[in-house]
Amino acid sequence: MTTVQDRSAMPQEREPNPALSDPDRPIGYGRVQRKEDPRFIRGRGRYLDDIVLPGMLHGAILRSPVAHARLVSVDTTEALAHPKVRAVVTGKDLEGLNLAWAPTLSADVQAVLATDKVRFQGQEVAFVVADDRYAARDALELIDVEYEDLPPVVDARRALDPGAPVIRDDKEGQTDNHVFDWEAGDAAATDAVFARADVVVSEEVVYPRVHPAPMETCGAIADYEPVEGRLTLYETSQAPHAHRTLFAMVAGIPEHKIRVISPDIGGGFGNKVGIYPGYILAVVGSIVTGRPVKWVEDRSENLMSTSFARDYIMRGEVAATREGKILAVRTTVLADHGAFNATAQPTKYPAGFFSIFTGSYDLEAAHCSVTGVYTNKAPGGVAYACSFRVTEAVYLVERMVDVLAAELAMDPAELRLKNFIRPEQFPYRNKTGWEYDSGDYEPAMRMAMDRIGYADLRREQAERRDRGELMGIGVSFFTETVGAGPRKHMDIVGLGMADGAEVRVHPTGKAVVRLSVQTQGQGHETTFAQILAEELGIPPEDIDVVHGDTDNTPFGLGTYGSRSTPVSGGAVALAARKVKDKARLIAAAMLETRPEDLEWEKGRWFVAGDPTVGKTIAEIALGAHGTVALPEGVDGNLDAEVTYDPPNLTFPFGAYICVVDVDPGTGKVHVRRFVAVDDCGTRINPMIVEGQIHGGLADGVGMALMEFIGFDEQGNCLGGSFMDYLIPTAVEVPDWETGYTVTPSPHHPIGAKGIGESATVGSPPAVVNAVVDALAPFGIRHMDMPCTPARVWAAMQGRPTPPV
Amino acid sequence: MQVPAPFDYVRATSVAEALQLLERHGEEARLIAGGHSLLPMMKLRLARPDWIIDINDLDELRHVTVDGGLLRVGALTRHADLLDSEEVGRLFPIVHDAERVIADPVVRNRGTIGGSLAQADPAEDLTTVCDVLRAEVVVAGPAGERTVPMAEFHRGPYETACGQNELLVEVRFPVRAGQGSAYEKVERRVGDWAVAAAGAAVVLADDGTIAEAAVGLTALGLEGLATDAAAALVGQRPGEEAFAAAGRLAAEASAPVEDGRGPVDYKRHLADELTRRVMRTAVARAGALTAVPGG
Ligand SMILES: Cc1cc2nc3c(=O)[nH]c(=O)nc-3n(C[C@H](O)[C@H](O)[C@H](O)COP(=O)(O)OP(=O)(O)OC[C@H]3O[C@@H](n4cnc5c(N)ncnc54)[C@H](O)[C@@H]3O)c2cc1C
């Protein structure tokens, strides 16, 4: 693995003060080895399926084999007669409990078990609880369901046709498949700019349906204790607190009697944000049988029925001068939301933060309008590391800038450099209302071009083209908006998007920090310990990070949209500062001096003018819990709690360049090189930052080249196994070459911006731009993902087709 | 976790016992070798045998030996064993070409040549390799052993000459002096089944013309060899013109179907493209092998 940046040459990366600590074991920011890794590497992680409770039963879900049908009857007699079956639950049974439908995260409802119709292939129809997983699965085959087929709506483009079958006839007043219309920007101003522009380019750009496909599938164990009426729910959840509140609202169990535990999570990527019918069914199963019930979906269930991602059909248009000044961007989007609108977006943002499609450019005007439709496909739409539709927005604008470069016969890197928002323009208000907090784009772009040897590559490309070889260079420059949100603007089902942290320094100076956010592999146990370490001077190894248990952590909305460090990270820093302030008062009492006379160095308050006289945090902690006479109004602990409501989002950015070679005889794409220069502001643990980038880049190559959930005309899912839904391996990805610049967020307590999704957002356009660039000799300006050999070959024949 | 339907399991200790068990448990019994085709089908409940007869203890079926002008490969030989054998790579480079692109190391460590040929998946690679090398398959049954040429053994997708009460015990490849061979596959991703693949073997005459040729296609709807393509090559001087003609005829002989891996026109194009490529490589390799070992 190559790291472009020589670490010693990077003054921006905050290295620890060698006087204070060993550089390999920084007390604060730096390359601390992940605290959670010993347990994962030694197989001591504890995932949901590792948990076995006494007397636990197992659930399995019968799913619809068809995309759209009326449910005529469900006969469970034979299944109930199976000797190992303890319960069979149908939609009718749930109706009796008022649980057949559950609210989604987007003000819609979703069937827990079908009662009237099935609306996508894989929809939940019945639930069996049995002594073991095998018996539960066997009994599914004993349930006799009669379906009466209905015509399905598969192509989102046909969903609003006058005669289209109405999928959601359960909703009163719903007479078509329309979900929402939403717009941002100024349509009239944008049209005016387009009308006078020298050059307008336009293209239909499809971001196909893909799936987060975490290594661990989704699951739950419900343990309902009837005497006290307590529910303990183990779940694969990225948002345990939000889930608890929603369960309280839906299931009618009081919130204080519900405990949600999210154990180690084997990848989320947004897939584990929502509440799936299976979770609710596990609870029902436990209530019905009086025993704990485990339900874990299999791979096909995960791919076919849980939250997909993307599925945006975008018409993009760019207006520019002949000299290459980009004036305006306009887009209309058709968003496929599947059978239920279950996308997880802040309430006021039904298309997420798609309105960041103005990218990194200084525009005169911009406008987008998004229409959401129902189709007979699985619901969802949040997922896959997209920071609320920023992925689609970045892909659109970065693809369209390349289309413009082709039209103007300009170099795509030069065209970007010419149009960047300039550093002095920050904070920059874009034409759809976002305030970009900070940015300095040109150095990042120049660094990426230097690292990859951009000019030399263009020369090599020209030579290869003369020989009939297909080499492509793809550039993308992204700006994200992450860290939702200010809670006055952003909520999910009414819960404001703030997050909390609670810090306690124990009497011996060790500490615990409790978080409302939930790691799924991002390394929170290390990063958050480092934030506290940097603030208080307690070594990270002396800090325990607790998360994933609603009984032991403060309330908050959880981890997705790259929000953990921007939101809970801010909370940890502020809570630490409260502790530090309190420590000063206690230290002053201990030193019999005035707080104003004390100065701070990492880990210690000392007397100004006499540095030898001071108290370390550990000494102060012991003092606080000991017998020191505390000043008035100071209680005897070193604890603090903060719920952080960010004043604005943060805006990470980056410059990515990808080099591909395409086999002209087979259409096969080989990714030769990939340089990623990222700017996420303050880099808390550069190693974890790079890990996040590596993973995201692999995601991006996967989406660009192979990942795709397709459907046939009957609405059968064609991506229901890893034989059909391809994810990349080490063989398909190059050695990542990473670099960075540091432009801290001015409003964030530690200047950190979030890195979890940057690479997933930024890399697909770089790869596709490279492929399209390779195909330029064929007169191709655009092709849609995934760039599989067959689809690339079709493009070479002059027939690029949208994915179906 | 995907879970199969109930089944019973028994481990055979000899070929004779395996045959008895097949006889005893009848139609609903299946042999299991590497399990990399059978177990996925069972987990998806596409296959539901009542009995699984495990033949993994039959060491007598796991060998790679050269003997009397024949390379003899036991049916239980793993993909990884073939790939590890330098002799196989030297005598039949096509086998290594193919093995390198069959699945991934995890699958290759368990999957067997016998299981591959018996499964006869339309996208399975070794059937084409065996076709092109004119291999013979040894099948053991209640009445003893019989040797079946590959052309008769492979009857079509998922269909072979191996009966329900029979066991594939060995595959035999005739070693030919001066033979060159090659295999090439297009896959969407490493470890994926073929979008399409082609294999070829050639022997050159003293005057440098093509004396013998065999061309086979994988996942392209052609059962057996592309005989017209091979016929067009014989007697020709190897070169782009001859390869192009062979490619065209191979494409004509192909009958691909559209699926997630690609449309018909693309696959037909690959029949042509890959035939030309494997011919180039096979010809370049021809002559490297002059003496037949042990023969
Ligand atoms: C992810 C994945 C990717 C793969 N990719 C490829 C690929 O690209 N190309 C390719 O060619 N293959 C591929 N395979 C298949 C792999 O090569 C299998 O190992 C092979 O097809 C079957 O061999 P096996 O020993 O595992 O057979 P098993 O699964 O054990 O058996 C398969 C069938 O053959 C029968 N059988 C087994 N041995 C005998 C015998 N001695 N006599 C009679 N019948 C027998 C069994 O009863 C069963 O019906 C892939 C498999 C997987 C899981």
Short mmCIF file of N, CA and C and ligand atoms in Angstrom, two decimals, chain A residues 722-723, chain B residues 22 29-41 53 55-56 61 75-79 98-99 101-104 107-108 110-121 123-127 153 160 162-163 166-170 183 185 187 189 191-194 218, ligand 1:
data_model
loop_
_atom_site.label_atom_id
_atom_site.label_comp_id
_atom_site.label_asym_id
_atom_site.label_seq_id
_atom_site.Cartn_x
_atom_site.Cartn_y
_atom_site.Cartn_z
N PHE A 722 -24.56 -13.67 -4.17
CA PHE A 722 -23.25 -13.13 -4.55
C PHE A 722 -22.74 -13.73 -5.87
N MET A 723 -23.49 -14.66 -6.43
CA MET A 723 -23.14 -15.12 -7.76
C MET A 723 -23.59 -14.10 -8.80
N LEU B 22 -24.56 -46.28 -3.38
CA LEU B 22 -25.38 -45.68 -4.44
C LEU B 22 -26.54 -46.62 -4.79
N ALA B 29 -29.98 -40.48 -3.79
CA ALA B 29 -28.64 -40.38 -3.20
C ALA B 29 -27.71 -39.62 -4.13
N ARG B 30 -26.83 -38.83 -3.54
CA ARG B 30 -25.86 -38.10 -4.35
C ARG B 30 -24.48 -38.25 -3.75
N LEU B 31 -23.48 -38.41 -4.62
CA LEU B 31 -22.09 -38.40 -4.16
C LEU B 31 -21.72 -36.96 -3.83
N ILE B 32 -20.83 -36.81 -2.88
CA ILE B 32 -20.27 -35.48 -2.67
C ILE B 32 -18.75 -35.57 -2.72
N ALA B 33 -18.18 -34.70 -3.55
CA ALA B 33 -16.71 -34.61 -3.62
C ALA B 33 -16.31 -33.30 -2.95
N GLY B 34 -15.94 -32.29 -3.73
CA GLY B 34 -15.57 -31.01 -3.11
C GLY B 34 -16.77 -30.29 -2.51
N GLY B 35 -17.94 -30.58 -3.03
CA GLY B 35 -19.15 -29.96 -2.50
C GLY B 35 -19.40 -28.54 -2.97
N HIS B 36 -18.55 -28.04 -3.82
CA HIS B 36 -18.70 -26.63 -4.18
C HIS B 36 -19.74 -26.39 -5.27
N SER B 37 -20.26 -27.43 -5.84
CA SER B 37 -21.45 -27.26 -6.69
C SER B 37 -22.67 -27.77 -5.95
N LEU B 38 -22.52 -28.93 -5.30
CA LEU B 38 -23.68 -29.55 -4.67
C LEU B 38 -24.18 -28.76 -3.45
N LEU B 39 -23.27 -28.34 -2.58
CA LEU B 39 -23.73 -27.68 -1.35
C LEU B 39 -24.44 -26.35 -1.62
N PRO B 40 -23.91 -25.50 -2.51
CA PRO B 40 -24.68 -24.28 -2.79
C PRO B 40 -26.09 -24.59 -3.29
N MET B 41 -26.21 -25.62 -4.12
CA MET B 41 -27.56 -25.96 -4.62
C MET B 41 -28.45 -26.47 -3.51
N ILE B 53 -23.48 -39.23 -0.05
CA ILE B 53 -22.42 -40.23 0.08
C ILE B 53 -21.09 -39.53 -0.14
N ILE B 55 -17.30 -39.11 -0.69
CA ILE B 55 -16.20 -39.93 -1.25
C ILE B 55 -14.83 -39.30 -0.97
N ASN B 56 -14.78 -38.34 -0.05
CA ASN B 56 -13.52 -37.64 0.19
C ASN B 56 -12.43 -38.50 0.83
N LEU B 61 -8.59 -42.24 -5.49
CA LEU B 61 -9.11 -41.41 -6.58
C LEU B 61 -8.40 -40.06 -6.65
N ALA B 75 -10.36 -38.85 -10.11
CA ALA B 75 -11.56 -38.00 -10.09
C ALA B 75 -11.59 -37.07 -8.89
N LEU B 76 -10.94 -37.49 -7.80
CA LEU B 76 -11.00 -36.68 -6.58
C LEU B 76 -9.84 -35.66 -6.51
N THR B 77 -9.10 -35.56 -7.58
CA THR B 77 -8.01 -34.58 -7.63
C THR B 77 -8.60 -33.17 -7.57
N ARG B 78 -8.07 -32.40 -6.66
CA ARG B 78 -8.59 -31.03 -6.47
C ARG B 78 -8.06 -30.12 -7.56
N HIS B 79 -8.82 -29.05 -7.80
CA HIS B 79 -8.33 -28.02 -8.74
C HIS B 79 -6.92 -27.59 -8.33
N ALA B 98 -6.78 -22.70 -17.52
CA ALA B 98 -8.17 -22.81 -17.06
C ALA B 98 -8.25 -22.80 -15.54
N GLU B 99 -7.38 -23.59 -14.91
CA GLU B 99 -7.45 -23.69 -13.45
C GLU B 99 -7.21 -22.34 -12.76
N VAL B 101 -8.28 -19.59 -13.58
CA VAL B 101 -9.48 -18.74 -13.60
C VAL B 101 -10.73 -19.47 -13.14
N ILE B 102 -10.56 -20.66 -12.58
CA ILE B 102 -11.72 -21.34 -11.99
C ILE B 102 -11.88 -20.84 -10.55
N ALA B 103 -12.97 -20.18 -10.31
CA ALA B 103 -13.32 -19.74 -8.95
C ALA B 103 -12.17 -19.02 -8.27
N ASP B 104 -11.95 -19.37 -7.01
CA ASP B 104 -10.93 -18.72 -6.20
C ASP B 104 -10.20 -19.80 -5.41
N VAL B 107 -12.29 -22.28 -3.26
CA VAL B 107 -13.04 -23.28 -4.03
C VAL B 107 -12.06 -24.28 -4.65
N ARG B 108 -10.96 -23.79 -5.14
CA ARG B 108 -10.00 -24.69 -5.81
C ARG B 108 -9.36 -25.68 -4.84
N ARG B 110 -10.91 -27.34 -2.66
CA ARG B 110 -11.84 -28.45 -2.40
C ARG B 110 -12.42 -29.04 -3.68
N GLY B 111 -12.77 -28.18 -4.63
CA GLY B 111 -13.45 -28.65 -5.85
C GLY B 111 -12.58 -29.62 -6.62
N THR B 112 -13.22 -30.62 -7.23
CA THR B 112 -12.49 -31.71 -7.89
C THR B 112 -12.77 -31.74 -9.38
N ILE B 113 -11.88 -32.40 -10.10
CA ILE B 113 -12.10 -32.54 -11.55
C ILE B 113 -13.30 -33.46 -11.80
N GLY B 114 -13.44 -34.51 -10.97
CA GLY B 114 -14.57 -35.42 -11.15
C GLY B 114 -15.90 -34.70 -10.93
N GLY B 115 -15.95 -33.92 -9.86
CA GLY B 115 -17.17 -33.17 -9.57
C GLY B 115 -17.49 -32.18 -10.67
N SER B 116 -16.46 -31.57 -11.21
CA SER B 116 -16.68 -30.59 -12.27
C SER B 116 -17.29 -31.24 -13.50
N LEU B 117 -16.67 -32.35 -13.93
CA LEU B 117 -17.17 -33.00 -15.15
C LEU B 117 -18.54 -33.60 -14.91
N ALA B 118 -18.76 -34.14 -13.71
CA ALA B 118 -20.05 -34.77 -13.41
C ALA B 118 -21.16 -33.72 -13.29
N GLN B 119 -20.81 -32.59 -12.75
CA GLN B 119 -21.80 -31.52 -12.62
C GLN B 119 -22.22 -31.01 -13.99
N ALA B 120 -21.24 -30.89 -14.91
CA ALA B 120 -21.50 -30.48 -16.30
C ALA B 120 -22.27 -29.16 -16.39
N ASP B 121 -21.89 -28.24 -15.53
CA ASP B 121 -22.48 -26.90 -15.62
C ASP B 121 -22.10 -26.30 -16.97
N ALA B 123 -21.29 -23.46 -17.77
CA ALA B 123 -20.20 -22.49 -17.70
C ALA B 123 -18.96 -23.10 -17.05
N GLU B 124 -18.96 -24.43 -16.94
CA GLU B 124 -17.86 -25.12 -16.26
C GLU B 124 -16.69 -25.22 -17.25
N ASP B 125 -15.48 -24.99 -16.74
CA ASP B 125 -14.34 -24.84 -17.64
C ASP B 125 -13.66 -26.15 -18.04
N LEU B 126 -13.61 -27.12 -17.13
CA LEU B 126 -12.79 -28.30 -17.43
C LEU B 126 -13.40 -29.19 -18.51
N THR B 127 -14.71 -29.10 -18.72
CA THR B 127 -15.31 -29.90 -19.78
C THR B 127 -14.72 -29.48 -21.13
N PHE B 153 -19.08 -38.75 -23.12
CA PHE B 153 -19.37 -38.56 -21.70
C PHE B 153 -20.27 -37.35 -21.47
N THR B 160 -24.58 -36.16 -18.19
CA THR B 160 -23.40 -36.92 -18.62
C THR B 160 -23.77 -38.39 -18.77
N CYS B 162 -22.51 -40.64 -17.04
CA CYS B 162 -22.34 -41.30 -15.74
C CYS B 162 -23.72 -41.54 -15.13
N GLY B 163 -24.06 -42.83 -14.93
CA GLY B 163 -25.39 -43.17 -14.42
C GLY B 163 -25.51 -42.90 -12.93
N GLU B 166 -23.35 -45.00 -10.81
CA GLU B 166 -21.95 -45.07 -11.24
C GLU B 166 -21.12 -43.97 -10.60
N LEU B 167 -19.79 -44.15 -10.77
CA LEU B 167 -18.84 -43.25 -10.16
C LEU B 167 -17.75 -42.93 -11.17
N LEU B 168 -17.46 -41.68 -11.31
CA LEU B 168 -16.36 -41.27 -12.19
C LEU B 168 -15.07 -41.49 -11.41
N VAL B 169 -14.14 -42.27 -11.97
CA VAL B 169 -12.94 -42.56 -11.17
C VAL B 169 -11.68 -41.89 -11.71
N GLU B 170 -11.62 -41.68 -13.01
CA GLU B 170 -10.36 -41.13 -13.53
C GLU B 170 -10.61 -40.41 -14.85
N TYR B 183 -6.11 -21.66 -23.06
CA TYR B 183 -7.50 -21.40 -22.64
C TYR B 183 -7.59 -19.94 -22.24
N LYS B 185 -10.58 -16.94 -20.78
CA LYS B 185 -11.94 -16.75 -20.29
C LYS B 185 -12.17 -15.27 -20.02
N GLU B 187 -14.38 -13.01 -17.60
CA GLU B 187 -15.27 -13.06 -16.43
C GLU B 187 -15.49 -11.63 -15.96
N ARG B 189 -15.60 -10.66 -12.96
CA ARG B 189 -14.81 -10.44 -11.77
C ARG B 189 -14.10 -11.74 -11.47
N GLY B 191 -13.18 -15.07 -9.93
CA GLY B 191 -14.02 -15.99 -9.17
C GLY B 191 -15.42 -16.15 -9.74
N ASP B 192 -15.75 -15.31 -10.72
CA ASP B 192 -17.06 -15.44 -11.35
C ASP B 192 -17.00 -16.56 -12.39
N TRP B 193 -18.14 -17.12 -12.69
CA TRP B 193 -18.22 -18.08 -13.78
C TRP B 193 -18.00 -17.32 -15.10
N ALA B 194 -17.68 -18.08 -16.14
CA ALA B 194 -17.33 -17.47 -17.42
C ALA B 194 -18.51 -16.72 -18.04
N THR B 218 -16.80 -22.42 -24.00
CA THR B 218 -17.47 -22.59 -22.71
C THR B 218 -18.55 -21.51 -22.54
C1 LIG C 1 -17.98 -19.44 -5.96
C2 LIG C 1 -17.75 -20.55 -6.93
C3 LIG C 1 -17.22 -20.23 -8.16
C4 LIG C 1 -16.99 -21.22 -9.09
N1 LIG C 1 -16.46 -20.87 -10.30
C5 LIG C 1 -16.21 -21.82 -11.20
C6 LIG C 1 -15.66 -21.50 -12.47
O1 LIG C 1 -15.38 -20.36 -12.76
N2 LIG C 1 -15.44 -22.50 -13.34
C7 LIG C 1 -15.71 -23.80 -13.03
O2 LIG C 1 -15.49 -24.66 -13.87
N3 LIG C 1 -16.23 -24.14 -11.86
C8 LIG C 1 -16.47 -23.19 -10.93
N4 LIG C 1 -17.01 -23.54 -9.72
C9 LIG C 1 -17.34 -24.94 -9.47
C10 LIG C 1 -16.19 -25.67 -8.83
O3 LIG C 1 -15.19 -25.87 -9.78
C11 LIG C 1 -16.73 -26.96 -8.29
O4 LIG C 1 -15.81 -27.41 -7.40
C12 LIG C 1 -17.03 -28.05 -9.31
O5 LIG C 1 -17.92 -27.65 -10.27
C13 LIG C 1 -17.64 -29.25 -8.71
O6 LIG C 1 -16.68 -30.01 -8.08
P1 LIG C 1 -16.90 -30.55 -6.65
O7 LIG C 1 -15.82 -31.53 -6.40
O8 LIG C 1 -17.02 -29.44 -5.72
O9 LIG C 1 -18.28 -31.35 -6.83
P2 LIG C 1 -19.50 -31.55 -5.84
O10 LIG C 1 -20.17 -30.29 -5.57
O11 LIG C 1 -19.10 -32.37 -4.69
O12 LIG C 1 -20.42 -32.43 -6.76
C14 LIG C 1 -21.00 -31.93 -7.93
C15 LIG C 1 -21.83 -33.00 -8.61
O13 LIG C 1 -20.98 -34.00 -9.13
C16 LIG C 1 -21.28 -35.27 -8.57
N5 LIG C 1 -19.98 -35.94 -8.38
C17 LIG C 1 -18.94 -35.50 -7.67
N6 LIG C 1 -17.90 -36.34 -7.78
C18 LIG C 1 -18.31 -37.36 -8.57
C19 LIG C 1 -17.70 -38.56 -9.06
N7 LIG C 1 -16.44 -38.87 -8.76
N8 LIG C 1 -18.44 -39.35 -9.84
C20 LIG C 1 -19.71 -39.05 -10.16
N9 LIG C 1 -20.33 -37.96 -9.74
C21 LIG C 1 -19.65 -37.12 -8.94
C22 LIG C 1 -22.01 -34.97 -7.30
O14 LIG C 1 -22.88 -36.03 -6.96
C23 LIG C 1 -22.75 -33.72 -7.67
O15 LIG C 1 -23.93 -34.04 -8.36
C24 LIG C 1 -17.28 -22.57 -8.79
C25 LIG C 1 -17.82 -22.89 -7.55
C26 LIG C 1 -18.04 -21.90 -6.62
C27 LIG C 1 -18.62 -22.27 -5.29
#
